[in-house]
């Protein structure tokens, strides 16, 4: 029996049948708990959740006894192929490249609106048709990850980054060369699908390479890339549209060039970070080198087929979305906030043109408030983290909600300020203050939703987050479709007032969860299942 003892890159564990005495070999070093639980910080892949449940049960029981006499392959301490052992320079290079791609995808979503005027004239289309291209982009974010996450589980993150980034570049080129608005709509749908597939992997990549106590700043950088770029994109695109020799086609040519550079950088800098995929490849290579088929990675044991993984990816988020009150309430809350954001992205330009006589470039600069609000929201979340560390022993997961309760009040306040002060006799800086306040509140809500759901649902976190993402992006798709009609019927002031009133109705959501969240989870079948798993794990720790 060959143990490959001379290879320090991995360690094997002899697995014997139950009641047999195992050979005297060193037990494997289990993967760091952050890798086992990485899906608690990301939306995808969903299929690891079932195996994470087993991991929670058995993590304290190495060596593990199974019935197939396999050799379990795992990382050695300090193994350079373990993603958490990458050098700091490598980790930051991967993080910055991945966040850059996320920022480009987010900028492409919003910058599209700045080219409406020249696109409508060039392609002889209606405003509704142009707006449809804006909306279908987010449909890709709603549905594509439910299917593609299974392929990420099977083949790893790196191939998906490369394929997604290059296909995204091609979608931007397709828009820039589009002969009609139908081609633009199709290309936007394609860009949304591939852009979302790449962007949603970023949170998982961060969880792959950074330990839990190190993830704060990288995750904040990711959130800033998502939201701040939504403002920076149209700010730059506004000045491109203002140039008669550039206009809407060059908005997309420039995006294609920037995303192309990013794709090449990702190809050169990124490497596979999913530990289960790396270990499976090591085990496969050992089986090939030794001719011994008993070498296995843990992820290969009882691995479901691809179709089963896809079915789980699609079904579980929907089940949690329709049966879990916490997921439902937070999904509606963040979905509404994101819908209003995209409503504003679609209407702010027209509002400042009509009321203040801004040109296209100047209206694009208005979107700098989104970036400023995102930065302020990040600073608020730094303070929220301090509150969490101070009160978590008393409030548990609900200690995440202190600033969310404040944001529930400032969100409608910012919307009212923006709606009621955008008038010719009031300086333009005043409604921008309201817009910044709204964006700061939306950023706080965005981060709280992700972290709170991850804390509450543990091994089911990725499904809970996928469910809220599905709801959020569907709402985001719908809102811009009635922007023009609503503003024409109610005017900008009363449209904003309606949304502010709806936001005011949602104020109780974080307060109810803050005071009664633990009781609500106590009635939840999913939460009860998680508590059972954690209790069994704690008992195992005591026995050990």
Coordinates of C-alpha atoms in Angstrom, one line a residue:
X1 CA 0.0 0.0 0.0
X2 CA 1.5 3.3 -1.1
X3 CA 1.1 6.3 1.2
X4 CA 3.1 8.8 -0.8
X5 CA 4.9 9.7 2.4
X6 CA 7.5 11.6 0.4
X7 CA 5.1 14.1 -0.9
X8 CA 4.5 16.8 1.8
X9 CA 1.8 18.5 -0.2
X10 CA -0.9 16.3 1.1
X11 CA -1.7 13.7 3.8
X12 CA -3.7 10.6 3.6
X13 CA -5.8 8.9 6.2
X14 CA -6.4 5.2 6.2
X15 CA -10.1 4.5 6.4
X16 CA -11.1 1.1 7.6
X17 CA -14.4 -0.7 8.0
X18 CA -16.2 -0.1 11.3
X19 CA -14.9 -2.1 14.3
X20 CA -11.5 -2.5 12.6
X21 CA -8.4 -1.1 14.2
X22 CA -6.9 1.6 11.9
X23 CA -3.3 1.5 10.9
X24 CA -1.0 3.8 12.7
X25 CA -1.0 6.8 10.4
X26 CA -1.2 10.5 11.1
X27 CA -4.8 11.8 11.0
X28 CA -5.4 14.4 8.4
X29 CA -5.5 18.1 9.2
X30 CA -9.0 19.1 8.5
X31 CA -9.6 22.1 6.3
X32 CA -10.0 25.3 8.2
X33 CA -13.5 25.8 9.5
X34 CA -13.7 29.0 7.3
X35 CA -13.5 26.8 4.2
X36 CA -16.0 24.4 5.5
X37 CA -18.4 27.2 6.1
X38 CA -17.5 29.4 3.2
X39 CA -21.0 29.3 1.7
X40 CA -22.3 31.1 4.8
X41 CA -20.8 34.3 3.3
X42 CA -21.8 33.9 -0.3
X43 CA -24.7 33.2 -2.5
X44 CA -23.3 30.2 -4.4
X45 CA -22.8 27.3 -4.8
X46 CA -25.9 26.0 -3.0
X47 CA -25.2 22.3 -3.2
X48 CA -22.4 22.4 -0.6
X49 CA -25.0 23.0 2.1
X50 CA -26.0 19.4 2.4
X51 CA -22.4 18.3 2.8
X52 CA -21.8 21.2 5.1
X53 CA -24.5 19.8 7.4
X54 CA -22.5 16.5 7.6
X55 CA -19.3 18.5 8.1
X56 CA -20.9 20.3 11.1
X57 CA -21.7 16.9 12.5
X58 CA -18.4 15.2 11.9
X59 CA -15.8 17.9 12.0
X60 CA -14.7 16.9 15.5
X61 CA -14.5 13.2 14.8
X62 CA -11.3 12.8 12.8
X63 CA -10.4 10.1 11.9
X64 CA -13.7 9.3 10.3
X65 CA -14.8 5.7 9.8
X66 CA -16.5 4.8 6.5
X67 CA -17.2 1.5 4.8
X68 CA -15.3 1.7 1.6
X69 CA -11.7 1.5 2.8
X70 CA -10.7 4.7 1.2
X71 CA -7.7 7.0 1.8
X72 CA -8.8 10.5 2.7
X73 CA -6.6 13.2 1.0
X74 CA -6.3 16.6 2.7
X75 CA -3.9 19.5 3.0
X76 CA -0.9 19.5 5.3
X77 CA -0.3 22.4 7.7
X78 CA 1.2 25.2 5.7
X79 CA 0.5 23.6 2.3
X80 CA 1.0 26.3 -0.3
X81 CA -1.9 24.9 -2.4
X82 CA -4.4 25.5 0.4
X83 CA -6.0 28.9 -0.5
X84 CA -5.9 30.2 3.0
X85 CA -2.1 29.8 2.9
X86 CA -1.6 31.9 -0.2
X87 CA 0.8 34.8 0.3
X88 CA -0.8 38.2 1.3
X89 CA 0.3 39.6 -2.0
X90 CA -1.5 36.8 -3.9
X91 CA -4.6 37.1 -1.8
X92 CA -4.9 40.9 -2.4
X93 CA -4.2 40.4 -6.1
X94 CA -7.0 37.9 -6.4
X95 CA -9.3 40.1 -4.2
X96 CA -8.7 43.3 -6.1
X97 CA -9.1 41.6 -9.5
X98 CA -12.3 39.9 -8.6
X99 CA -13.7 43.1 -7.0
X100 CA -12.7 45.0 -10.2
X101 CA -14.7 42.7 -12.3
X102 CA -17.7 43.1 -10.0
X103 CA -17.4 46.9 -10.2
X104 CA -17.3 46.8 -14.1
X105 CA -20.4 44.6 -14.1
X106 CA -22.2 47.0 -11.7
X107 CA -21.1 50.1 -13.7
X108 CA -22.4 48.5 -16.9
X109 CA -25.8 48.0 -15.3
X110 CA -26.3 51.7 -14.6
X111 CA -24.2 53.5 -17.3
X112 CA -26.5 52.1 -20.0
X113 CA -29.2 54.7 -19.0
X114 CA -27.0 57.6 -19.9
X115 CA -27.1 56.7 -23.6
X116 CA -30.9 56.7 -24.0
X117 CA -31.1 59.9 -26.0
X118 CA -28.6 59.0 -28.7
X119 CA -29.7 55.4 -28.8
X120 CA -33.3 56.3 -29.4
X121 CA -32.4 58.6 -32.2
X122 CA -29.8 56.2 -33.7
X123 CA -31.9 53.0 -33.6
X124 CA -35.3 54.7 -34.1
X125 CA -36.7 53.0 -31.0
X126 CA -39.1 54.0 -28.2
X127 CA -38.0 54.9 -24.7
X128 CA -39.8 51.8 -23.4
X129 CA -37.7 49.6 -25.7
X130 CA -34.5 51.2 -24.5
X131 CA -35.7 50.8 -20.9
X132 CA -36.3 47.1 -21.5
X133 CA -32.6 46.7 -22.3
X134 CA -32.0 48.2 -18.8
X135 CA -34.4 45.8 -17.1
X136 CA -33.4 42.5 -18.7
X137 CA -29.9 43.0 -17.5
X138 CA -31.0 42.3 -13.9
X139 CA -33.0 39.2 -14.9
X140 CA -29.6 37.5 -15.5
X141 CA -28.7 38.2 -11.9
X142 CA -32.0 36.7 -10.7
X143 CA -32.0 33.4 -12.6
X144 CA -28.6 32.5 -14.1
X145 CA -26.8 31.8 -10.8
X146 CA -29.4 29.3 -9.7
X147 CA -28.2 27.0 -12.6
X148 CA -24.6 28.0 -13.1
X149 CA -23.7 27.6 -9.4
X150 CA -23.8 23.8 -9.8
X151 CA -21.2 24.0 -12.5
X152 CA -19.0 26.1 -10.3
X153 CA -19.3 23.4 -7.7
X154 CA -18.2 20.8 -10.2
X155 CA -15.5 22.6 -12.1
X156 CA -14.3 25.3 -9.7
X157 CA -14.3 29.1 -9.7
X158 CA -11.4 29.9 -11.9
X159 CA -12.9 28.6 -15.2
X160 CA -16.1 30.5 -14.5
X161 CA -14.3 33.8 -13.9
X162 CA -12.5 33.4 -17.2
X163 CA -15.5 32.3 -19.3
X164 CA -17.8 34.9 -17.7
X165 CA -15.4 37.8 -18.1
X166 CA -14.7 37.1 -21.8
X167 CA -18.3 36.5 -22.6
X168 CA -19.2 39.7 -20.8
X169 CA -16.7 41.5 -23.1
X170 CA -18.3 40.0 -26.2
X171 CA -21.8 41.1 -25.0
X172 CA -20.5 44.7 -24.7
X173 CA -19.1 44.5 -28.2
X174 CA -22.4 43.1 -29.4
X175 CA -24.2 46.2 -28.0
X176 CA -21.7 48.6 -29.5
X177 CA -22.3 47.1 -32.9
X178 CA -26.0 46.5 -32.6
X179 CA -28.0 47.4 -35.7
X180 CA -31.3 47.6 -33.9
X181 CA -32.7 47.8 -30.4
X182 CA -33.7 44.1 -30.4
X183 CA -30.0 43.2 -30.7
X184 CA -29.3 45.5 -27.8
X185 CA -31.9 43.8 -25.6
X186 CA -30.6 40.3 -26.4
X187 CA -27.0 41.4 -25.7
X188 CA -28.0 43.0 -22.4
X189 CA -29.6 39.8 -21.3
X190 CA -26.5 37.8 -22.2
X191 CA -24.3 40.4 -20.4
X192 CA -26.5 40.1 -17.3
X193 CA -26.2 36.3 -17.3
X194 CA -22.4 36.2 -17.6
X195 CA -21.8 39.3 -15.6
X196 CA -23.8 37.9 -12.7
X197 CA -22.1 34.5 -12.9
X198 CA -18.7 36.0 -12.5
X199 CA -19.7 38.7 -9.9
X200 CA -21.5 36.4 -7.5
X201 CA -18.4 34.2 -7.1
X202 CA -16.4 37.1 -5.5
X203 CA -17.8 36.7 -2.0
X204 CA -17.1 33.0 -2.1
X205 CA -13.6 33.7 -3.3
X206 CA -13.0 36.1 -0.4
X207 CA -14.2 33.4 2.0
X208 CA -11.9 30.9 0.3
X209 CA -8.7 32.8 0.9
X210 CA -9.3 34.9 4.0
X211 CA -9.9 33.6 7.5
X212 CA -13.1 34.8 9.2
X213 CA -11.4 37.4 11.3
X214 CA -9.6 38.7 8.1
X215 CA -12.7 39.1 5.9
X216 CA -14.0 42.4 7.1
X217 CA -12.1 44.8 4.9
X218 CA -12.2 42.5 1.7
X219 CA -15.9 42.1 2.1
X220 CA -16.4 45.8 2.5
X221 CA -14.3 46.4 -0.6
X222 CA -16.6 44.0 -2.5
X223 CA -19.7 45.8 -1.3
X224 CA -18.2 49.2 -2.2
X225 CA -17.3 47.8 -5.7
X226 CA -20.9 46.7 -6.2
X227 CA -22.7 49.9 -5.1
X228 CA -20.2 52.7 -5.7
X229 CA -19.6 51.6 -9.3
X230 CA -23.3 51.9 -9.9
X231 CA -22.8 55.6 -9.4
X232 CA -19.4 56.0 -11.0
X233 CA -20.6 54.2 -14.2
X234 CA -23.2 56.8 -15.2
X235 CA -21.1 59.6 -14.0
X236 CA -18.4 58.8 -16.6
X237 CA -21.0 57.7 -19.2
X238 CA -22.7 61.0 -19.0
X239 CA -19.7 62.9 -20.3
X240 CA -19.2 60.3 -23.0
X241 CA -22.8 60.7 -24.1
X242 CA -22.3 64.5 -24.1
X243 CA -19.6 64.2 -26.8
X244 CA -21.4 64.2 -30.2
X245 CA -18.6 62.1 -31.7
X246 CA -18.9 59.3 -29.0
X247 CA -22.4 58.9 -27.5
X248 CA -24.0 55.6 -26.6
X249 CA -22.0 53.2 -28.8
X250 CA -18.7 54.5 -27.2
X251 CA -20.1 54.0 -23.7
X252 CA -20.2 50.3 -24.5
X253 CA -16.9 50.3 -26.5
X254 CA -15.1 51.8 -23.5
X255 CA -16.8 49.2 -21.2
X256 CA -15.7 46.5 -23.5
X257 CA -12.1 47.8 -23.5
X258 CA -12.0 48.1 -19.7
X259 CA -13.6 44.7 -19.1
X260 CA -11.2 43.2 -21.7
X261 CA -8.2 44.5 -19.8
X262 CA -9.7 43.1 -16.6
X263 CA -10.3 39.7 -18.2
X264 CA -6.7 39.5 -19.3
X265 CA -5.6 40.5 -15.8
X266 CA -7.8 37.8 -14.3
X267 CA -6.4 35.2 -16.6
X268 CA -2.9 36.1 -15.5
X269 CA -3.5 36.7 -11.8
X270 CA -6.4 34.5 -10.6
X271 CA -6.0 30.8 -9.7
X272 CA -8.4 28.2 -8.3
X273 CA -9.4 29.0 -4.8
X274 CA -12.1 26.4 -4.0
X275 CA -10.5 24.0 -1.7
X276 CA -12.8 21.0 -2.4
X277 CA -12.0 21.3 -6.1
X278 CA -8.2 21.5 -5.4
X279 CA -8.3 18.5 -3.2
X280 CA -10.4 16.5 -5.7
X281 CA -7.7 17.3 -8.3
X282 CA -4.9 16.2 -6.0
X283 CA -6.8 12.9 -5.2
X284 CA -7.4 12.3 -8.9
X285 CA -3.7 12.8 -9.7
X286 CA -2.7 10.5 -6.8
X287 CA -5.1 7.8 -8.2
X288 CA -3.6 8.2 -11.6
X289 CA 0.0 8.1 -10.3
X290 CA -0.5 5.1 -8.0
X291 CA -3.1 3.2 -9.8
X292 CA -4.9 2.9 -6.4
X293 CA -8.5 4.0 -6.7
X294 CA -9.0 4.2 -2.9
X295 CA -7.6 7.7 -2.7
X296 CA -10.5 10.2 -2.3
X297 CA -11.1 13.8 -1.4
X298 CA -13.8 14.4 1.1
X299 CA -15.9 16.3 -1.4
X300 CA -16.0 13.2 -3.6
X301 CA -17.8 11.1 -1.0
X302 CA -21.5 10.7 -1.6
X303 CA -21.3 13.5 -4.2
X304 CA -24.7 14.1 -6.0
X305 CA -25.0 14.1 -9.7
X306 CA -24.9 17.4 -11.6
X307 CA -28.7 17.4 -12.3
X308 CA -29.4 16.7 -8.7
X309 CA -27.2 19.7 -7.7
X310 CA -29.0 21.9 -10.2
X311 CA -32.4 20.8 -8.8
X312 CA -31.3 21.7 -5.3
X313 CA -29.9 25.0 -6.4
X314 CA -33.3 26.0 -7.9
X315 CA -35.6 24.5 -5.3
X316 CA -34.2 25.3 -1.9
X317 CA -33.9 29.1 -2.3
X318 CA -37.6 29.2 -3.4
X319 CA -38.6 27.1 -0.4
X320 CA -36.8 29.4 2.0
X321 CA -38.2 32.5 0.3
X322 CA -41.8 31.3 0.5
X323 CA -41.6 29.7 4.0
X324 CA -39.2 31.6 6.1
X325 CA -40.5 35.0 7.5
X326 CA -37.0 36.4 8.1
X327 CA -36.0 35.7 4.5
X328 CA -39.3 37.0 3.2
X329 CA -39.2 40.3 5.1
X330 CA -35.6 41.1 4.3
X331 CA -36.0 40.1 0.7
X332 CA -38.9 42.5 0.3
X333 CA -37.1 45.3 2.2
X334 CA -33.8 45.1 0.2
X335 CA -35.8 44.4 -3.0
X336 CA -37.8 47.6 -2.6
X337 CA -34.7 49.6 -1.8
X338 CA -32.9 48.3 -4.9
X339 CA -36.0 48.8 -7.0
X340 CA -36.1 52.5 -5.9
X341 CA -32.4 52.8 -6.7
X342 CA -32.9 51.6 -10.2
X343 CA -35.9 53.8 -10.5
X344 CA -33.7 56.7 -9.6
X345 CA -31.0 55.6 -12.0
X346 CA -33.6 55.7 -14.7
X347 CA -35.2 59.0 -13.8
X348 CA -32.6 61.3 -12.1
X349 CA -31.2 62.4 -15.5
X350 CA -34.5 63.6 -16.8
X351 CA -35.4 65.2 -13.5
X352 CA -32.3 67.4 -13.3
X353 CA -32.5 68.2 -17.0
X354 CA -36.1 69.4 -16.7
X355 CA -35.9 71.2 -13.3
X356 CA -32.3 72.6 -13.2
X357 CA -31.4 72.6 -17.0
X358 CA -28.5 70.2 -16.5
X359 CA -26.7 68.9 -19.5
X360 CA -26.0 65.2 -20.1
X361 CA -22.5 65.3 -18.6
X362 CA -23.8 67.3 -15.5
X363 CA -26.6 64.9 -14.9
X364 CA -24.1 62.0 -15.0
X365 CA -22.1 63.8 -12.3
X366 CA -25.2 63.7 -10.1
X367 CA -24.6 59.9 -9.7
X368 CA -21.4 60.6 -7.7
X369 CA -23.8 60.8 -4.8
X370 CA -24.2 57.1 -5.0
X371 CA -20.5 56.6 -4.6
X372 CA -20.4 59.1 -1.7
X373 CA -23.4 57.5 0.0
X374 CA -21.7 54.1 -0.4
X375 CA -18.6 55.3 1.3
X376 CA -20.6 56.8 4.2
X377 CA -22.5 53.6 4.5
X378 CA -19.3 51.7 4.8
X379 CA -18.2 54.0 7.7
X380 CA -21.6 53.4 9.3
X381 CA -21.1 49.6 9.1
X382 CA -17.6 50.0 10.7
X383 CA -19.5 51.4 13.7
X384 CA -22.1 48.7 13.5
X385 CA -19.4 46.1 13.7
X386 CA -18.2 47.6 17.0
X387 CA -21.8 47.5 18.3
X388 CA -22.0 43.8 17.3
X389 CA -18.9 42.9 19.1
X390 CA -20.1 44.7 22.2
X391 CA -23.7 43.2 22.4
X392 CA -23.5 39.9 20.6
X393 CA -23.2 38.0 23.9
X394 CA -26.6 39.5 24.9
X395 CA -28.5 39.8 21.6
X396 CA -27.0 37.1 19.5
X397 CA -27.6 37.5 15.7
X398 CA -29.9 40.5 16.4
X399 CA -26.8 42.5 17.4
X400 CA -26.3 42.9 13.6
X401 CA -29.4 45.1 13.4
X402 CA -28.7 48.3 15.4
X403 CA -27.8 50.4 12.4
X404 CA -30.4 48.7 10.3
X405 CA -33.0 50.1 12.6
X406 CA -31.6 53.6 12.1
X407 CA -31.4 53.1 8.3
X408 CA -35.1 52.1 8.2
X409 CA -35.8 55.7 9.4
X410 CA -33.3 57.5 7.2
X411 CA -34.3 55.7 4.0
X412 CA -37.7 57.3 3.6
X413 CA -36.4 60.6 5.0
X414 CA -33.8 60.7 2.2
X415 CA -36.4 59.9 -0.3
X416 CA -38.7 62.7 0.9
X417 CA -35.9 65.2 0.9
X418 CA -35.0 64.3 -2.7
X419 CA -38.7 64.4 -3.8
X420 CA -39.8 67.6 -2.2
X421 CA -36.7 69.8 -2.7
X422 CA -36.1 69.1 -6.4
X423 CA -37.6 72.4 -7.4
X424 CA -36.2 75.4 -9.5
X425 CA -36.3 77.7 -6.5
X426 CA -34.3 75.3 -4.2
X427 CA -30.5 74.9 -4.9
X428 CA -29.7 71.6 -6.6
X429 CA -27.3 70.6 -3.8
X430 CA -30.3 70.1 -1.4
X431 CA -32.0 67.2 -3.3
X432 CA -28.5 65.6 -3.8
X433 CA -28.2 65.6 0.0
X434 CA -31.4 63.6 0.2
X435 CA -30.1 61.2 -2.5
X436 CA -26.9 60.7 -0.6
X437 CA -28.9 60.0 2.6
X438 CA -31.0 57.5 0.7
X439 CA -27.9 55.8 -0.7
X440 CA -26.1 55.6 2.6
X441 CA -29.2 53.9 4.1
X442 CA -29.5 51.5 1.2
X443 CA -25.8 50.5 1.6
X444 CA -26.3 49.8 5.3
X445 CA -29.4 47.6 4.5
X446 CA -27.5 45.8 1.8
X447 CA -24.7 44.7 4.0
X448 CA -26.9 43.9 7.0
X449 CA -29.2 41.6 4.9
X450 CA -26.2 39.5 3.7
X451 CA -24.5 39.3 7.1
X452 CA -27.7 38.7 9.2
X453 CA -29.1 36.0 6.9
X454 CA -25.7 34.3 6.9
X455 CA -25.6 34.3 10.7
X456 CA -29.2 33.1 11.0
X457 CA -29.1 30.3 8.5
X458 CA -25.6 28.8 8.8
X459 CA -25.4 25.9 6.4
X460 CA -28.5 27.1 4.6
X461 CA -27.2 30.7 4.2
X462 CA -26.4 30.4 0.6
X463 CA -29.9 29.3 -0.2
X464 CA -31.4 32.1 1.9
X465 CA -29.2 34.7 0.2
X466 CA -30.0 33.2 -3.2
X467 CA -33.7 33.5 -2.4
X468 CA -33.4 37.2 -1.4
X469 CA -31.2 37.9 -4.5
X470 CA -33.9 36.3 -6.7
X471 CA -36.6 38.5 -5.2
X472 CA -34.4 41.6 -5.2
X473 CA -33.5 41.3 -8.8
X474 CA -37.0 40.5 -10.0
X475 CA -38.2 43.7 -8.3
X476 CA -35.3 45.6 -9.8
X477 CA -36.3 44.4 -13.2
X478 CA -39.8 45.6 -12.9
X479 CA -39.3 49.1 -11.4
X480 CA -37.7 50.8 -14.4
X481 CA -40.4 49.6 -16.7
X482 CA -42.9 52.0 -15.2
X483 CA -40.6 54.9 -14.3
X484 CA -41.5 57.2 -17.2
X485 CA -45.3 56.5 -16.9
X486 CA -45.3 57.1 -13.2
X487 CA -43.3 60.3 -13.4
X488 CA -45.6 61.6 -16.2
X489 CA -48.7 60.7 -14.2
X490 CA -47.7 61.8 -10.7
X491 CA -44.7 64.1 -11.4
X492 CA -41.3 63.5 -9.8
X493 CA -42.3 64.9 -6.5
X494 CA -45.3 62.7 -5.9
X495 CA -43.6 59.6 -7.4
X496 CA -40.9 60.0 -4.8
X497 CA -43.5 60.6 -2.1
X498 CA -45.3 57.3 -2.9
X499 CA -42.0 55.4 -2.6
X500 CA -41.2 57.2 0.7
X501 CA -44.5 56.2 2.1
X502 CA -44.0 52.6 1.2
X503 CA -40.5 52.7 2.8
X504 CA -42.1 54.2 5.9
X505 CA -44.5 51.2 6.0
X506 CA -41.5 48.9 6.1
X507 CA -39.8 50.7 9.0
X508 CA -41.0 48.0 11.5
X509 CA -39.2 45.2 9.7
X510 CA -35.8 45.5 11.5
X511 CA -37.4 46.4 14.8
X512 CA -39.6 43.3 14.8
X513 CA -36.6 41.1 14.0
X514 CA -34.4 43.0 16.6
X515 CA -36.9 42.3 19.4
X516 CA -38.5 39.0 18.3
X517 CA -36.0 37.5 15.8
X518 CA -35.0 34.7 18.2
X519 CA -38.6 33.7 18.7
X520 CA -39.3 33.7 15.0
X521 CA -36.3 31.5 14.4
X522 CA -37.6 29.2 17.1
X523 CA -40.7 28.5 15.0
X524 CA -38.7 28.0 11.9
X525 CA -38.1 24.4 10.7
X526 CA -34.9 25.4 9.0
X527 CA -33.6 27.1 12.1
X528 CA -34.5 24.2 14.3
X529 CA -32.6 21.9 12.0
X530 CA -29.5 24.1 12.2
X531 CA -29.8 24.2 16.0
X532 CA -29.9 20.4 16.1
X533 CA -26.8 20.2 13.9
X534 CA -24.9 22.7 16.1
X535 CA -26.0 21.0 19.3
X536 CA -24.7 17.7 18.0
X537 CA -21.5 19.3 17.0
X538 CA -21.1 20.8 20.5
X539 CA -21.7 17.4 22.1
X540 CA -19.1 15.9 19.8
X541 CA -16.6 18.6 20.9
X542 CA -17.3 17.7 24.5
X543 CA -16.9 14.0 23.9
X544 CA -13.6 14.6 22.1

